[in-house]
Amino acid sequence: MYCHQCGAQIDDSSKFCGKCGAPVNSENKDTVTQNNASYNPAPPPPQPAPQYNAQPAENDGIFGILGLVFAFIIPLLGLIFSIIGLGKTTNRGYAKAGLIISILYFALVFLIVIIIVTTSASFFAL
């Protein structure tokens, strides 16, 4: 049997069309079936493929990545690149990581220098 509203094929025991939701009347079942016995709805037109931006954004995240890499090698450059990376990109994860690692490195170096200075001052005081 076919729907009288949209022409979709439906089961004879259905009360509603599964495609459009139109109610199926029991008195119209025979007439609709007889009228649409040879009805074959056309397939839907093909949908166009979604358009994607094929070109990546320039330098999107490169400063953040450089900041993260240089945070381990040359922390001052890592800090600089990370700060630049925070302002130039929408993906700031690498820049934040580079910034945090560079700051932790400078804090560690500062702490080591303080420890060396205090222990050497007490060593020379003897």
Coordinates of C-alpha atoms in Angstrom, one line a residue:
M1 CA 0.0 0.0 0.0
Y2 CA 1.1 3.6 -0.6
C3 CA 0.6 6.8 1.4
H4 CA -2.1 9.1 -0.1
Q5 CA -0.1 12.1 1.1
C6 CA 3.5 11.5 -0.1
G7 CA 3.3 8.3 -2.1
A8 CA 5.7 6.3 0.2
Q9 CA 5.2 2.6 0.4
I10 CA 3.7 1.6 3.8
D11 CA 2.8 -1.6 5.5
D12 CA -0.9 -2.6 5.3
S13 CA -1.2 -2.8 9.1
S14 CA 0.2 0.7 9.6
K15 CA -2.0 3.5 11.0
F16 CA 0.4 6.3 10.0
C17 CA 2.9 6.8 7.2
G18 CA 6.5 6.3 8.3
K19 CA 7.8 9.0 6.0
C20 CA 5.4 11.9 6.4
G21 CA 3.3 10.9 9.4
A22 CA -0.1 11.2 7.6
P23 CA -2.8 9.0 9.1
V24 CA -3.8 6.0 7.0
N25 CA -7.6 5.6 6.9
S26 CA -8.9 2.1 6.7
E27 CA -11.6 3.2 4.1
N28 CA -8.9 4.7 1.9
K29 CA -6.6 1.7 2.0
D30 CA -8.3 0.0 -0.9
T31 CA -8.7 3.1 -3.1
V32 CA -5.2 4.3 -2.4
T33 CA -3.8 0.8 -3.1
Q34 CA -5.7 0.6 -6.4
N35 CA -4.9 4.1 -7.5
N36 CA -1.2 3.9 -6.7
A37 CA -0.5 0.2 -7.6
S38 CA 2.1 1.2 -10.1
Y39 CA 3.4 4.2 -8.3
N40 CA 7.1 4.3 -7.9
P41 CA 8.4 7.5 -6.3
A42 CA 11.5 8.9 -7.8
P43 CA 14.6 8.6 -5.7
P44 CA 15.5 11.8 -3.9
P45 CA 18.0 14.0 -5.7
P46 CA 21.6 13.5 -4.7
Q47 CA 22.8 15.8 -2.0
P48 CA 25.8 18.0 -2.8
A49 CA 29.0 17.1 -1.0
P50 CA 29.8 19.4 2.0
Q51 CA 32.3 22.1 1.2
Y52 CA 35.4 22.1 3.3
N53 CA 38.1 24.7 3.4
A54 CA 41.0 22.9 1.7
Q55 CA 43.6 25.4 2.8
P56 CA 44.6 25.3 6.4
A57 CA 45.0 28.6 8.2
E58 CA 48.4 30.0 7.9
N59 CA 50.6 29.6 11.0
D60 CA 47.7 28.1 12.9
G61 CA 49.5 26.9 16.0
I62 CA 53.0 27.0 14.7
F63 CA 54.2 29.4 17.4
G64 CA 52.6 27.4 20.1
I65 CA 54.3 24.2 18.9
L66 CA 57.6 26.1 18.6
G67 CA 57.1 27.4 22.1
L68 CA 56.5 24.0 23.5
V69 CA 59.6 22.5 21.7
F70 CA 61.9 25.4 22.7
A71 CA 60.6 25.3 26.3
F72 CA 62.7 22.1 26.7
I73 CA 65.7 23.3 24.7
I74 CA 66.0 27.0 25.1
P75 CA 63.4 28.1 27.6
L76 CA 63.7 31.9 26.9
L77 CA 62.8 31.2 23.2
G78 CA 60.1 28.8 24.3
L79 CA 58.6 31.6 26.5
I80 CA 58.7 34.1 23.7
F81 CA 57.2 31.7 21.1
S82 CA 54.5 30.6 23.5
I83 CA 53.5 34.2 24.2
I84 CA 53.3 34.9 20.5
G85 CA 51.4 31.7 20.0
L86 CA 48.7 32.7 22.5
G87 CA 47.8 35.7 20.4
K88 CA 48.1 34.4 16.9
T89 CA 46.0 31.2 16.9
T90 CA 42.7 29.8 17.9
N91 CA 44.3 26.5 19.0
R92 CA 46.2 27.6 22.1
G93 CA 46.9 24.3 23.8
Y94 CA 50.6 24.0 22.7
A95 CA 51.2 27.7 23.5
K96 CA 49.8 27.3 27.0
A97 CA 51.9 24.1 27.6
G98 CA 55.0 25.9 26.3
L99 CA 54.3 28.9 28.5
I100 CA 53.8 26.7 31.6
I101 CA 56.9 24.6 31.0
S102 CA 59.0 27.7 30.4
I103 CA 57.8 29.4 33.6
L104 CA 58.3 26.2 35.6
Y105 CA 61.9 26.0 34.1
F106 CA 62.6 29.6 35.1
A107 CA 61.2 29.0 38.6
L108 CA 63.4 25.9 39.0
V109 CA 66.5 27.8 37.8
F110 CA 65.7 30.6 40.2
L111 CA 65.3 28.2 43.1
I112 CA 68.6 26.4 42.2
V113 CA 70.4 29.7 42.1
I114 CA 69.0 30.8 45.5
I115 CA 70.0 27.4 47.0
I116 CA 73.6 27.7 45.5
V117 CA 74.0 31.3 46.7
T118 CA 72.8 30.6 50.2
T119 CA 74.9 27.4 50.6
S120 CA 78.0 29.0 49.1
A121 CA 77.6 32.1 51.4
S122 CA 77.4 29.8 54.4
F123 CA 80.4 27.8 53.1
F124 CA 82.6 30.9 52.7
A125 CA 81.5 32.2 56.1
L126 CA 83.3 29.3 57.8

